[in-house]
Amino acid sequence: MDKFIIDGGERLSGSVKLQSAKNSVLPLFAASVLTDKRVTILQTPAISDALCMAQILRELGAEVTFRGGDVVIDSSNACNHEISSALTKELRSSVFMLGSLLTRFRRALIAYPGGCDIGLRPIDLHLNALKRLGVEIEERDGYIFCKCDVMRGADISLDFPSVGATENIMLAAVKAEGKTTLSGAAKEPEIVDLQNFLNGMGAKVYGAGSDVIEIEGVKTLGGVTYRPLKDRIEAGTFLIACAVCGGEVEISGINAAPVGILLHKLRENGCKIHSKNDKIIIESNGRLKCNRRIETMPFPGFPTDLQAQMTALNATCSGGALVVENLFETRFKYVPELHKMGADIEVKGRHAFVRGVERLHGASVVAGDLRGGAALVIAALGADGVSEVIDLSHIDRGYYDFQGKLKKIGANIKRVRL
Ligand code: EPZ
């Protein structure tokens, strides 16, 4: 097990190059199984979620090669439609493999992904939508058995704009007979990325980024070489780190649109932000005021994946803030670790009441989930004294070379083995 040792108080300055988006790369890996032709995904970060997804594809019989930052996937020999429970438990979001396995093999068998550190994470929306496409589903002994000899397009509505369910439907409908109209779709930028990737393979998918996505089934799908979009959550994490520490940081590879609501909130805190083409520059004097209210919503609302980081920022702003987590039941588990650093935050269910304090102080804290762990790093960077953030396995799921990128902009951080 590894830990970070962070000596807080350094201002940050310099430029950050973003990785490809974790939440885009993962569905693209799943989509690569749709064809028996070669697929290349450019600049894929070797984050552990991507390595786990690669393992899942290899278990299906595909060849997955990481080469100079790109990934080449050849699933021409893929013949297995079952994903082991160990891998499904390790990577909950592998549930969208159902769609691509059904399209490729007309069969799929995965272990029930179960809950995780941020909430129950049910998959009812996925399964109900697949049934609309004609899929027979049997849930038994913790496994989900799916089969469908002929996938038929259908009109599908989602009660909630679930990202994973939207992606699963796109993957399941792309070669179905006839047209599928999905209403109530998620509108995240990563959904648009998946549409572009599929259309690059010869699919006919339209409307991603809006509430209604139309998928016209096609007979064959070819290979594709694709550069995924950059990671807006990584961008937001570094923007918030600069707001906490003070300084001036440039984030390259992203424009304002995918992080619009975050920029609005950071300006509310008192940061100066301007963006031009694919660069965002933030300036902070490190003495900021609280956001009155942060409420997580589906895109384009405030992203739940930046909730923890913004709570850590508000912990050392003047005034008070109400943070409301509307997407996941238990996404405040990192707060007791912030208390160890002197934060004054009271959590009641999906609400966190933050009272800003002058400065946090260094402490030994444990990272219990991906974005909560990033929030603890941000808090430690701005704290007085030395902190240690223990168990980096969650952070490694979504941030590649987190400490290297932070060190490059002036943070005093090192990674050591426990
Ligand atoms: C994706 O998860 C992301 N993961 C999450 O990022 C992100 O937090 C989430 O979307 C919301 O934006 C990937 O893309 C790999 P959802 P997903 O289905 O698809 C409920 C990170 O830190 N729901 O949009 O699992 C669910 O309980 C991760 O990078 C159902 O009720 O999220 C939740 O309340 C964490 N039934 C809400 O929808 C279902 O069948 C949002 O879930 C499915 C979801």
Short mmCIF file of C-alpha atoms and ligand atoms in Angstrom, two decimals:
data_model
loop_
_atom_site.label_atom_id
_atom_site.label_comp_id
_atom_site.label_asym_id
_atom_site.label_seq_id
_atom_site.Cartn_x
_atom_site.Cartn_y
_atom_site.Cartn_z
CA MET A 1 0.00 0.00 0.00
CA ASP A 2 1.32 3.51 -0.85
CA LYS A 3 0.81 6.92 0.68
CA PHE A 4 1.42 10.54 -0.22
CA ILE A 5 3.44 12.76 2.12
CA ILE A 6 2.39 16.36 1.51
CA ASP A 7 3.96 19.46 3.04
CA GLY A 8 1.19 22.02 2.59
CA GLY A 9 1.24 25.76 1.96
CA GLU A 10 2.98 25.98 -1.42
CA ARG A 11 1.38 28.22 -4.04
CA LEU A 12 0.87 26.47 -7.39
CA SER A 13 1.99 27.77 -10.76
CA GLY A 14 2.58 26.29 -14.19
CA SER A 15 0.74 24.23 -16.77
CA VAL A 16 -1.11 20.90 -16.52
CA LYS A 17 -1.55 18.54 -19.50
CA LEU A 18 -4.75 16.53 -19.15
CA GLN A 19 -5.16 12.78 -19.58
CA SER A 20 -7.91 11.30 -21.76
CA ALA A 21 -11.15 11.11 -19.81
CA LYS A 22 -11.45 8.00 -17.60
CA ASN A 23 -15.25 8.06 -18.04
CA SER A 24 -14.84 8.13 -21.80
CA VAL A 25 -12.05 5.55 -22.17
CA LEU A 26 -13.95 2.90 -20.18
CA PRO A 27 -17.05 2.78 -22.43
CA LEU A 28 -14.78 2.97 -25.51
CA PHE A 29 -13.00 -0.18 -24.30
CA ALA A 30 -16.42 -1.83 -24.02
CA ALA A 31 -17.38 -0.63 -27.52
CA SER A 32 -14.24 -2.17 -29.03
CA VAL A 33 -15.82 -5.63 -28.56
CA LEU A 34 -18.58 -4.69 -31.03
CA THR A 35 -16.29 -5.37 -34.00
CA ASP A 36 -13.78 -8.07 -34.91
CA LYS A 37 -11.59 -5.41 -36.53
CA ARG A 38 -8.70 -3.59 -34.84
CA VAL A 39 -9.48 -0.59 -32.62
CA THR A 40 -6.89 1.96 -31.45
CA ILE A 41 -7.64 4.34 -28.59
CA LEU A 42 -5.03 7.12 -28.51
CA GLN A 43 -3.40 8.56 -25.37
CA THR A 44 -5.09 6.20 -22.94
CA PRO A 45 -3.90 6.82 -19.36
CA ALA A 46 -2.62 3.70 -17.60
CA ILE A 47 -5.04 4.30 -14.71
CA SER A 48 -6.03 1.14 -12.88
CA ASP A 49 -9.63 1.28 -14.13
CA ALA A 50 -8.33 1.15 -17.70
CA LEU A 51 -5.96 -1.72 -16.81
CA CYS A 52 -8.89 -3.55 -15.22
CA MET A 53 -11.03 -3.00 -18.32
CA ALA A 54 -8.17 -4.35 -20.42
CA GLN A 55 -8.16 -7.47 -18.22
CA ILE A 56 -11.91 -7.89 -18.76
CA LEU A 57 -11.42 -7.75 -22.55
CA ARG A 58 -8.55 -10.26 -22.35
CA GLU A 59 -10.82 -12.59 -20.32
CA LEU A 60 -13.23 -12.45 -23.28
CA GLY A 61 -10.40 -13.51 -25.60
CA ALA A 62 -9.40 -10.11 -26.99
CA GLU A 63 -5.79 -8.98 -27.42
CA VAL A 64 -5.14 -5.66 -25.64
CA THR A 65 -1.76 -3.95 -26.05
CA PHE A 66 -0.68 -0.72 -24.38
CA ARG A 67 1.82 0.84 -26.78
CA GLY A 68 3.45 4.29 -26.27
CA GLY A 69 0.42 5.72 -24.48
CA ASP A 70 -2.08 4.26 -26.99
CA VAL A 71 -4.09 1.04 -26.66
CA VAL A 72 -4.60 -1.38 -29.54
CA ILE A 73 -7.52 -3.81 -29.13
CA ASP A 74 -8.04 -6.80 -31.40
CA SER A 75 -11.13 -8.77 -30.39
CA SER A 76 -11.28 -10.91 -33.55
CA ASN A 77 -10.66 -14.00 -31.38
CA ALA A 78 -13.01 -12.97 -28.60
CA CYS A 79 -15.38 -15.87 -27.92
CA ASN A 80 -16.35 -15.67 -24.26
CA HIS A 81 -19.39 -13.72 -23.09
CA GLU A 82 -18.83 -14.12 -19.34
CA ILE A 83 -17.13 -11.64 -17.02
CA SER A 84 -15.80 -13.00 -13.71
CA SER A 85 -17.25 -11.69 -10.47
CA ALA A 86 -13.80 -10.56 -9.28
CA LEU A 87 -13.46 -8.17 -12.20
CA THR A 88 -17.08 -6.96 -12.07
CA LYS A 89 -16.68 -6.22 -8.37
CA GLU A 90 -13.39 -4.41 -9.00
CA LEU A 91 -14.87 -2.29 -11.77
CA ARG A 92 -18.56 -1.61 -11.16
CA SER A 93 -18.90 0.36 -14.32
CA SER A 94 -18.16 -2.82 -16.31
CA VAL A 95 -21.95 -3.26 -16.28
CA PHE A 96 -22.07 -1.45 -19.64
CA MET A 97 -20.25 -4.47 -21.07
CA LEU A 98 -23.72 -6.09 -21.15
CA GLY A 99 -24.65 -4.02 -24.19
CA SER A 100 -21.56 -4.83 -26.20
CA LEU A 101 -21.55 -8.53 -25.24
CA LEU A 102 -25.19 -8.87 -26.31
CA THR A 103 -24.49 -7.15 -29.62
CA ARG A 104 -21.42 -9.30 -30.31
CA PHE A 105 -22.49 -12.67 -28.85
CA ARG A 106 -26.23 -12.35 -28.22
CA ARG A 107 -25.33 -13.58 -24.74
CA ALA A 108 -23.87 -12.00 -21.59
CA LEU A 109 -23.16 -13.25 -18.10
CA ILE A 110 -21.86 -10.90 -15.41
CA ALA A 111 -21.87 -10.96 -11.64
CA TYR A 112 -24.17 -8.42 -10.07
CA PRO A 113 -21.88 -5.41 -9.59
CA GLY A 114 -23.28 -4.54 -6.13
CA GLY A 115 -22.79 -1.31 -4.23
CA CYS A 116 -19.58 0.58 -3.54
CA ASP A 117 -18.14 3.33 -1.35
CA ILE A 118 -20.34 6.09 -2.77
CA GLY A 119 -23.74 4.42 -2.90
CA LEU A 120 -25.97 1.49 -3.79
CA ARG A 121 -25.43 1.91 -7.55
CA PRO A 122 -28.49 -0.10 -8.72
CA ILE A 123 -28.73 -1.19 -12.38
CA ASP A 124 -32.52 -1.39 -12.79
CA LEU A 125 -32.50 1.28 -15.50
CA HIS A 126 -29.94 -0.73 -17.50
CA LEU A 127 -31.91 -3.99 -17.24
CA ASN A 128 -35.34 -2.47 -17.98
CA ALA A 129 -33.93 -0.79 -21.08
CA LEU A 130 -32.31 -4.01 -22.34
CA LYS A 131 -35.66 -5.80 -21.91
CA ARG A 132 -37.23 -3.17 -24.19
CA LEU A 133 -34.75 -4.32 -26.88
CA GLY A 134 -35.99 -7.92 -26.49
CA VAL A 135 -33.30 -9.18 -24.10
CA GLU A 136 -34.31 -12.03 -21.77
CA ILE A 137 -32.78 -11.45 -18.35
CA GLU A 138 -32.50 -13.87 -15.44
CA GLU A 139 -30.99 -12.79 -12.13
CA ARG A 140 -29.85 -15.75 -10.03
CA ASP A 141 -27.29 -16.35 -7.25
CA GLY A 142 -25.77 -12.92 -7.70
CA TYR A 143 -25.36 -13.32 -11.48
CA ILE A 144 -27.19 -11.72 -14.39
CA PHE A 145 -27.84 -13.99 -17.37
CA CYS A 146 -28.80 -12.13 -20.56
CA LYS A 147 -29.69 -13.56 -23.95
CA CYS A 148 -31.34 -12.33 -27.11
CA ASP A 149 -31.22 -14.02 -30.49
CA VAL A 150 -32.52 -10.98 -32.35
CA MET A 151 -32.04 -7.48 -30.87
CA ARG A 152 -34.87 -5.24 -32.07
CA GLY A 153 -34.86 -1.43 -31.94
CA ALA A 154 -37.43 0.13 -29.59
CA ASP A 155 -38.59 3.39 -28.01
CA ILE A 156 -36.95 3.62 -24.58
CA SER A 157 -37.35 6.21 -21.85
CA LEU A 158 -35.08 6.55 -18.81
CA ASP A 159 -36.61 7.67 -15.50
CA PHE A 160 -33.23 9.19 -14.66
CA PRO A 161 -30.48 10.32 -17.09
CA SER A 162 -28.12 7.53 -16.06
CA VAL A 163 -24.72 7.78 -17.78
CA GLY A 164 -24.06 4.04 -17.69
CA ALA A 165 -27.57 3.07 -18.78
CA THR A 166 -27.40 5.52 -21.71
CA GLU A 167 -24.08 3.99 -22.78
CA ASN A 168 -25.39 0.43 -22.36
CA ILE A 169 -28.38 1.17 -24.59
CA MET A 170 -26.17 2.72 -27.27
CA LEU A 171 -23.93 -0.37 -27.24
CA ALA A 172 -26.89 -2.77 -27.31
CA ALA A 173 -28.87 -0.97 -30.04
CA VAL A 174 -26.07 -0.15 -32.47
CA LYS A 175 -26.58 -3.36 -34.55
CA ALA A 176 -30.19 -4.08 -33.57
CA GLU A 177 -32.83 -4.54 -36.26
CA GLY A 178 -34.50 -1.17 -36.84
CA LYS A 179 -34.29 2.12 -34.98
CA THR A 180 -34.03 2.83 -31.25
CA THR A 181 -35.11 6.17 -29.81
CA LEU A 182 -33.79 6.84 -26.31
CA SER A 183 -35.54 9.65 -24.41
CA GLY A 184 -34.30 11.02 -21.10
CA ALA A 185 -30.70 10.23 -22.08
CA ALA A 186 -27.70 11.43 -20.09
CA LYS A 187 -26.05 14.47 -21.74
CA GLU A 188 -22.48 14.16 -20.40
CA PRO A 189 -19.67 14.98 -22.91
CA GLU A 190 -18.49 11.36 -22.57
CA ILE A 191 -21.78 10.24 -24.19
CA VAL A 192 -20.98 12.43 -27.22
CA ASP A 193 -17.51 10.87 -27.29
CA LEU A 194 -19.02 7.37 -27.40
CA GLN A 195 -21.37 8.43 -30.24
CA ASN A 196 -18.41 9.78 -32.24
CA PHE A 197 -16.42 6.60 -31.59
CA LEU A 198 -19.32 4.35 -32.69
CA ASN A 199 -19.98 6.42 -35.80
CA GLY A 200 -16.27 6.15 -36.58
CA MET A 201 -16.85 2.38 -36.66
CA GLY A 202 -19.73 2.84 -39.13
CA ALA A 203 -22.62 3.11 -36.68
CA LYS A 204 -25.55 5.50 -37.10
CA VAL A 205 -26.05 7.26 -33.76
CA TYR A 206 -27.42 10.80 -33.54
CA GLY A 207 -28.38 13.28 -30.82
CA ALA A 208 -25.83 12.49 -28.08
CA GLY A 209 -25.49 15.50 -25.79
CA SER A 210 -29.25 16.09 -25.93
CA ASP A 211 -32.17 14.37 -24.16
CA VAL A 212 -32.98 12.21 -27.19
CA ILE A 213 -30.54 9.84 -28.87
CA GLU A 214 -31.47 7.93 -32.04
CA ILE A 215 -29.68 4.74 -33.01
CA GLU A 216 -30.31 3.16 -36.42
CA GLY A 217 -29.12 -0.45 -36.37
CA VAL A 218 -26.43 -1.29 -38.95
CA LYS A 219 -25.23 -4.67 -40.21
CA THR A 220 -21.47 -4.35 -39.70
CA LEU A 221 -19.04 -2.27 -37.69
CA GLY A 222 -15.41 -1.73 -38.66
CA GLY A 223 -12.28 -0.75 -36.77
CA VAL A 224 -11.43 2.80 -35.74
CA THR A 225 -8.54 4.91 -34.44
CA TYR A 226 -9.88 7.43 -31.95
CA ARG A 227 -8.57 10.17 -29.66
CA PRO A 228 -10.90 10.45 -26.63
CA LEU A 229 -11.80 13.81 -25.12
CA LYS A 230 -9.77 15.13 -22.20
CA ASP A 231 -10.75 14.47 -18.61
CA ARG A 232 -12.98 17.31 -17.35
CA ILE A 233 -12.95 15.89 -13.81
CA GLU A 234 -9.15 15.85 -13.75
CA ALA A 235 -9.24 19.44 -15.06
CA GLY A 236 -11.66 20.42 -12.30
CA THR A 237 -9.53 18.73 -9.66
CA PHE A 238 -6.46 20.79 -10.64
CA LEU A 239 -8.47 24.02 -10.92
CA ILE A 240 -9.79 23.51 -7.39
CA ALA A 241 -6.30 22.64 -6.11
CA CYS A 242 -5.03 26.00 -7.42
CA ALA A 243 -8.00 27.81 -5.87
CA VAL A 244 -7.13 26.29 -2.46
CA CYS A 245 -3.37 26.85 -2.63
CA GLY A 246 -3.33 30.21 -4.40
CA GLY A 247 -1.25 30.90 -7.51
CA GLU A 248 -1.80 30.76 -11.26
CA VAL A 249 -2.27 27.53 -13.21
CA GLU A 250 -3.02 26.85 -16.88
CA ILE A 251 -4.96 23.72 -17.84
CA SER A 252 -4.42 22.77 -21.48
CA GLY A 253 -6.53 20.48 -23.69
CA ILE A 254 -10.01 21.60 -22.63
CA ASN A 255 -12.33 24.52 -23.25
CA ALA A 256 -14.79 26.08 -20.80
CA ALA A 257 -17.93 24.25 -21.99
CA PRO A 258 -17.48 20.88 -20.21
CA VAL A 259 -16.58 22.64 -16.92
CA GLY A 260 -18.81 25.71 -17.24
CA ILE A 261 -20.68 25.33 -13.94
CA LEU A 262 -17.42 24.73 -12.03
CA LEU A 263 -15.86 27.92 -13.47
CA HIS A 264 -19.00 29.80 -12.40
CA LYS A 265 -18.62 28.45 -8.83
CA LEU A 266 -14.88 29.22 -8.67
CA ARG A 267 -15.55 32.81 -9.80
CA GLU A 268 -18.16 32.95 -6.99
CA ASN A 269 -15.32 31.98 -4.59
CA GLY A 270 -13.29 34.95 -5.90
CA CYS A 271 -10.97 33.24 -8.41
CA LYS A 272 -10.05 34.97 -11.67
CA ILE A 273 -10.58 32.59 -14.59
CA HIS A 274 -10.27 33.05 -18.32
CA SER A 275 -10.37 30.53 -21.13
CA LYS A 276 -9.21 30.73 -24.74
CA ASN A 277 -9.47 27.89 -27.28
CA ASP A 278 -8.35 24.78 -25.41
CA LYS A 279 -6.75 26.49 -22.39
CA ILE A 280 -8.19 27.55 -19.05
CA ILE A 281 -6.15 29.82 -16.75
CA ILE A 282 -7.07 30.26 -13.08
CA GLU A 283 -5.64 32.78 -10.62
CA SER A 284 -6.32 32.64 -6.90
CA ASN A 285 -5.06 34.69 -3.97
CA GLY A 286 -5.87 31.73 -1.72
CA ARG A 287 -8.21 33.84 0.44
CA LEU A 288 -11.66 33.06 -0.92
CA LYS A 289 -15.27 33.12 0.16
CA CYS A 290 -17.64 30.20 0.45
CA ASN A 291 -20.17 29.27 -2.24
CA ARG A 292 -23.56 29.67 -0.61
CA ARG A 293 -24.80 26.45 -2.19
CA ILE A 294 -23.42 23.62 -4.33
CA GLU A 295 -25.97 21.09 -5.57
CA THR A 296 -24.84 18.10 -7.68
CA MET A 297 -26.96 17.38 -10.75
CA PRO A 298 -26.66 15.46 -14.02
CA PHE A 299 -24.75 17.31 -16.76
CA PRO A 300 -24.73 20.26 -17.35
CA GLY A 301 -25.41 20.68 -13.61
CA PHE A 302 -22.63 20.62 -11.02
CA PRO A 303 -20.80 17.26 -11.41
CA THR A 304 -21.01 14.86 -8.48
CA ASP A 305 -17.42 13.84 -9.29
CA LEU A 306 -16.23 17.29 -8.18
CA GLN A 307 -18.40 17.54 -5.05
CA ALA A 308 -15.74 16.32 -2.63
CA GLN A 309 -13.07 18.59 -4.07
CA MET A 310 -15.33 21.66 -3.82
CA THR A 311 -16.28 20.77 -0.25
CA ALA A 312 -12.57 20.68 0.62
CA LEU A 313 -12.17 24.12 -0.99
CA ASN A 314 -15.11 25.59 0.95
CA ALA A 315 -13.69 24.18 4.21
CA THR A 316 -11.09 26.98 4.18
CA CYS A 317 -13.13 29.81 2.64
CA SER A 318 -14.75 32.60 4.66
CA GLY A 319 -18.40 32.11 5.50
CA GLY A 320 -20.53 29.00 5.11
CA ALA A 321 -21.71 26.69 2.32
CA LEU A 322 -24.44 24.11 1.86
CA VAL A 323 -23.40 21.14 -0.29
CA VAL A 324 -26.20 18.87 -1.55
CA GLU A 325 -25.31 15.48 -3.08
CA ASN A 326 -28.27 14.44 -5.23
CA LEU A 327 -26.80 11.52 -7.15
CA PHE A 328 -25.18 9.14 -4.68
CA GLU A 329 -26.38 8.17 -1.21
CA THR A 330 -23.07 8.06 0.64
CA ARG A 331 -20.70 10.41 -1.13
CA PHE A 332 -19.62 12.30 2.03
CA LYS A 333 -17.54 9.46 3.51
CA TYR A 334 -14.37 11.54 3.14
CA VAL A 335 -15.68 14.23 5.56
CA PRO A 336 -14.50 12.54 8.81
CA GLU A 337 -11.00 12.56 7.31
CA LEU A 338 -11.30 16.32 6.70
CA HIS A 339 -12.36 16.69 10.35
CA LYS A 340 -8.95 15.27 11.33
CA MET A 341 -7.44 18.29 9.52
CA GLY A 342 -9.64 20.73 11.43
CA ALA A 343 -12.51 21.17 8.98
CA ASP A 344 -15.86 22.28 10.44
CA ILE A 345 -18.41 20.30 8.37
CA GLU A 346 -21.64 18.73 9.52
CA VAL A 347 -23.19 15.99 7.34
CA LYS A 348 -26.89 15.15 7.51
CA GLY A 349 -27.87 12.59 4.86
CA ARG A 350 -27.31 14.18 1.46
CA HIS A 351 -26.51 17.60 2.93
CA ALA A 352 -23.17 18.90 4.22
CA PHE A 353 -23.05 22.21 6.12
CA VAL A 354 -19.57 23.69 5.75
CA ARG A 355 -18.32 26.49 8.02
CA GLY A 356 -15.06 27.86 6.65
CA VAL A 357 -12.00 27.95 8.94
CA GLU A 358 -8.85 30.05 8.50
CA ARG A 359 -6.54 27.13 7.66
CA LEU A 360 -6.56 23.36 7.99
CA HIS A 361 -3.64 21.63 9.71
CA GLY A 362 -1.70 18.58 8.57
CA ALA A 363 -2.94 15.11 9.62
CA SER A 364 -2.76 11.45 8.71
CA VAL A 365 -5.86 10.61 6.65
CA VAL A 366 -7.13 7.61 4.68
CA ALA A 367 -8.46 7.86 1.10
CA GLY A 368 -11.62 5.72 0.97
CA ASP A 369 -12.79 6.45 -2.58
CA LEU A 370 -11.52 8.00 -5.80
CA ARG A 371 -12.83 11.58 -5.66
CA GLY A 372 -12.87 11.75 -1.85
CA GLY A 373 -9.19 10.81 -1.95
CA ALA A 374 -8.48 13.63 -4.42
CA ALA A 375 -10.28 16.01 -2.06
CA LEU A 376 -8.02 14.96 0.83
CA VAL A 377 -4.94 15.64 -1.32
CA ILE A 378 -6.30 19.10 -2.18
CA ALA A 379 -7.00 19.84 1.50
CA ALA A 380 -3.48 18.70 2.47
CA LEU A 381 -1.89 20.91 -0.23
CA GLY A 382 -3.51 23.96 1.36
CA ALA A 383 -3.02 22.94 4.99
CA ASP A 384 -0.38 24.12 7.46
CA GLY A 385 2.22 21.43 8.06
CA VAL A 386 2.70 17.88 6.86
CA SER A 387 -0.09 15.42 5.98
CA GLU A 388 -0.09 11.87 4.82
CA VAL A 389 -2.82 10.45 2.57
CA ILE A 390 -2.87 6.69 3.01
CA ASP A 391 -4.06 4.02 0.51
CA LEU A 392 -3.69 5.41 -3.00
CA SER A 393 -5.45 2.45 -4.67
CA HIS A 394 -8.64 4.47 -5.16
CA ILE A 395 -6.86 7.59 -6.45
CA ASP A 396 -4.88 5.42 -8.89
CA ARG A 397 -8.19 4.30 -10.43
CA GLY A 398 -8.76 7.70 -12.00
CA TYR A 399 -5.63 9.88 -11.85
CA TYR A 400 -2.46 8.88 -13.69
CA ASP A 401 0.76 10.29 -12.13
CA PHE A 402 -1.25 12.59 -9.85
CA GLN A 403 1.77 13.41 -7.70
CA GLY A 404 4.03 14.01 -10.73
CA LYS A 405 1.59 16.53 -12.20
CA LEU A 406 1.15 18.29 -8.84
CA LYS A 407 4.91 18.40 -8.22
CA LYS A 408 5.41 19.96 -11.67
CA ILE A 409 3.27 22.96 -10.63
CA GLY A 410 5.05 23.44 -7.30
CA ALA A 411 3.38 21.11 -4.80
CA ASN A 412 5.56 19.53 -2.12
CA ILE A 413 4.31 15.95 -2.48
CA LYS A 414 5.98 12.58 -2.61
CA ARG A 415 4.72 9.02 -2.94
CA VAL A 416 6.15 6.37 -0.61
CA ARG A 417 5.49 2.69 -0.06
CA LEU A 418 4.10 1.82 3.38
C1 EPZ B 1 -20.98 7.41 -14.17
O1 EPZ B 1 -21.35 6.40 -13.24
C2 EPZ B 1 -19.53 7.74 -13.85
N1 EPZ B 1 -18.70 6.56 -14.05
C3 EPZ B 1 -19.43 8.24 -12.41
O2 EPZ B 1 -18.06 8.61 -12.18
C4 EPZ B 1 -20.32 9.47 -12.25
O3 EPZ B 1 -20.29 9.89 -10.91
C5 EPZ B 1 -21.77 9.13 -12.65
O4 EPZ B 1 -21.78 8.60 -14.00
C6 EPZ B 1 -22.68 10.35 -12.61
O5 EPZ B 1 -22.19 11.32 -13.46
C7 EPZ B 1 -18.32 6.23 -15.31
O6 EPZ B 1 -18.70 6.87 -16.28
C8 EPZ B 1 -17.42 5.03 -15.44
P1 EPZ B 1 -25.30 6.89 -13.25
P2 EPZ B 1 -22.76 5.62 -13.43
O7 EPZ B 1 -25.83 5.62 -13.80
O8 EPZ B 1 -23.03 5.38 -14.86
C9 EPZ B 1 -28.86 5.96 -10.28
C10 EPZ B 1 -16.04 8.72 -11.00
O9 EPZ B 1 -15.71 9.16 -9.89
N2 EPZ B 1 -29.09 4.76 -11.09
O10 EPZ B 1 -25.42 8.14 -14.03
O11 EPZ B 1 -22.76 4.44 -12.50
C11 EPZ B 1 -27.61 5.81 -9.42
O12 EPZ B 1 -27.92 5.15 -8.22
C12 EPZ B 1 -17.32 7.92 -11.17
O13 EPZ B 1 -15.36 8.89 -12.05
C13 EPZ B 1 -30.23 4.00 -10.84
O14 EPZ B 1 -31.03 4.30 -9.94
O15 EPZ B 1 -23.76 6.70 -12.86
C14 EPZ B 1 -27.20 7.23 -9.17
O16 EPZ B 1 -28.01 7.74 -8.14
C15 EPZ B 1 -18.08 7.76 -9.86
N3 EPZ B 1 -30.44 2.88 -11.58
C16 EPZ B 1 -27.60 7.95 -10.45
O17 EPZ B 1 -28.53 7.07 -11.13
C17 EPZ B 1 -29.59 2.51 -12.58
O18 EPZ B 1 -29.86 1.48 -13.27
C18 EPZ B 1 -26.43 8.27 -11.37
O19 EPZ B 1 -25.92 7.07 -11.79
C19 EPZ B 1 -28.44 3.28 -12.82
C20 EPZ B 1 -28.21 4.42 -12.06
#
